[in-house]
């Protein structure tokens, strides 16, 4: 008997979301496949533990569907789209029209009416960028062909959803040229209100609530569901409104902590519920019957999609003169059919436009393309040359150099160039005996650059400013800072201690750093893996998000003055990666240490590509005059984390870049840094930058 209790249903969903995706990812399968399988097993054809007709499942699935399309709009890189918008639009039209026509013809051949056939074609026309994390890891996101493919997503998704809106309207009856014109007109007005009105409203709200992240998060959720509700008022499916809301809010939230929270809530809860519900809706007998009796239809849809997407990529090759590796990467990136495809297919099934046989074939299509697409992307994108980067005049490689106006007390002028005075902020939250190595590292960095160290103690506020507890805390903070000053004096480094009263440690650190124009925050290690940290975030993450300057999180197992071998993993050549290298060189310069740059590339990377990467990286690190000995080591291996962990055994310090987790089709993608941290046993520095 199917369990009807909402609490039981929700508990089962949480258990599935927690356990199944990681298991399938270990099998090199997308996590969403595990959720679909879970839905099949737990549904009416399996254990009968979940019922898609219950109000609980309907609610969570509807929210997940809306959230999925909102995140799809939110994750589109509008900046990259604008860089090559003409080519993105051109490829977008091709990779939309060819599959649309192909899918429509296939559906007509197999007996569907024009409305259902056109909707079937539109399901093939959009695509989900499941391969984006792969091209990002390979460092080829800056390649024009990749950028054009990413930009084309905005056109294909919008166009596919517009076709869905029109098909649903036609299916509702009362269709005529006049009603179609009214529908398109209302859709245009609605889209303008969402894209420009909500964007303006969002910017105004965020400007007035600068530090109120909770209210900003709630505002974004409200906007999403108002947009979804508004879509239903003009007889358009709610996923159209959700996607447009994502595009509208895209520029408002940027890469702020609010975006991280939005994606976190969606990727760990609501979106997985949608995929589980998709599995529940699958009638396994009909699904198997589709594969056996309608094998030709399923194969036609799959090969029609693959062929039409390839034709669009081939046309782009001829027009824009891309090479074969770029062309095949465009094809593989535009292949996966997940987010918009599944959401629109479910809508088509529910309103009666699509028969179950088409819906089941689309599920087959999703399974094939979500597995094949990323595999081919990894194969072909690895052979694309990493874009040339010109940092010859880029002062951002030393992040405290600037041509902007800053307070006179924190600047000095050399040869007409205004430089920040190098200011290191060190939060002190325990006795100097426990944080001696941390303080010594901060002092060494300050001394090397002739800068200033600011030891900071944050005291929790009380309602009464004369409370005995507050007085005691202030006294203890003062004593700790006096001990820190003794260390700084022994190194002959200027230090200005600060005591601040704040209820929130993170805000106290980040705001003081901003007020004092800090160049770098050096702080000690906090738990990053505990249950509390995973659920509510940890201090490190919050400071990475809120600080205006780079943050070095330190776990030192020995005196920093004794460290003379430093390892820096370099994923690709970007300003952020080079600033991490610069930090390692800066610290190495304080103690005449050597720095090894480790790059782990795919096994299929050619010798020519490796040589080019080595030459470019060597040239870039030599542009800055430094006496630090640096060498580059490149290893070909498919799994980065174990290579770094093994190499770290020969070094005293590893400097890792903090990487934000991204989402692909609403599911979290783990980062290498987390894996490495759990395995290495030497000293570690996690170097993070604002919104890195």
XYZ file of N, CA and C in Angstrom, residues 227 266 358 476:
12
model
N 6.241 35.531 -10.997
C 6.405 35.382 -12.448
C 5.715 34.116 -12.946
N 17.582 24.990 -4.210
C 17.008 24.277 -5.345
C 17.675 22.954 -5.620
N 5.520 9.293 -26.771
C 6.488 10.372 -27.014
C 7.195 10.734 -25.714
N 40.021 40.418 27.827
C 40.711 39.249 27.277
C 41.201 39.517 25.855
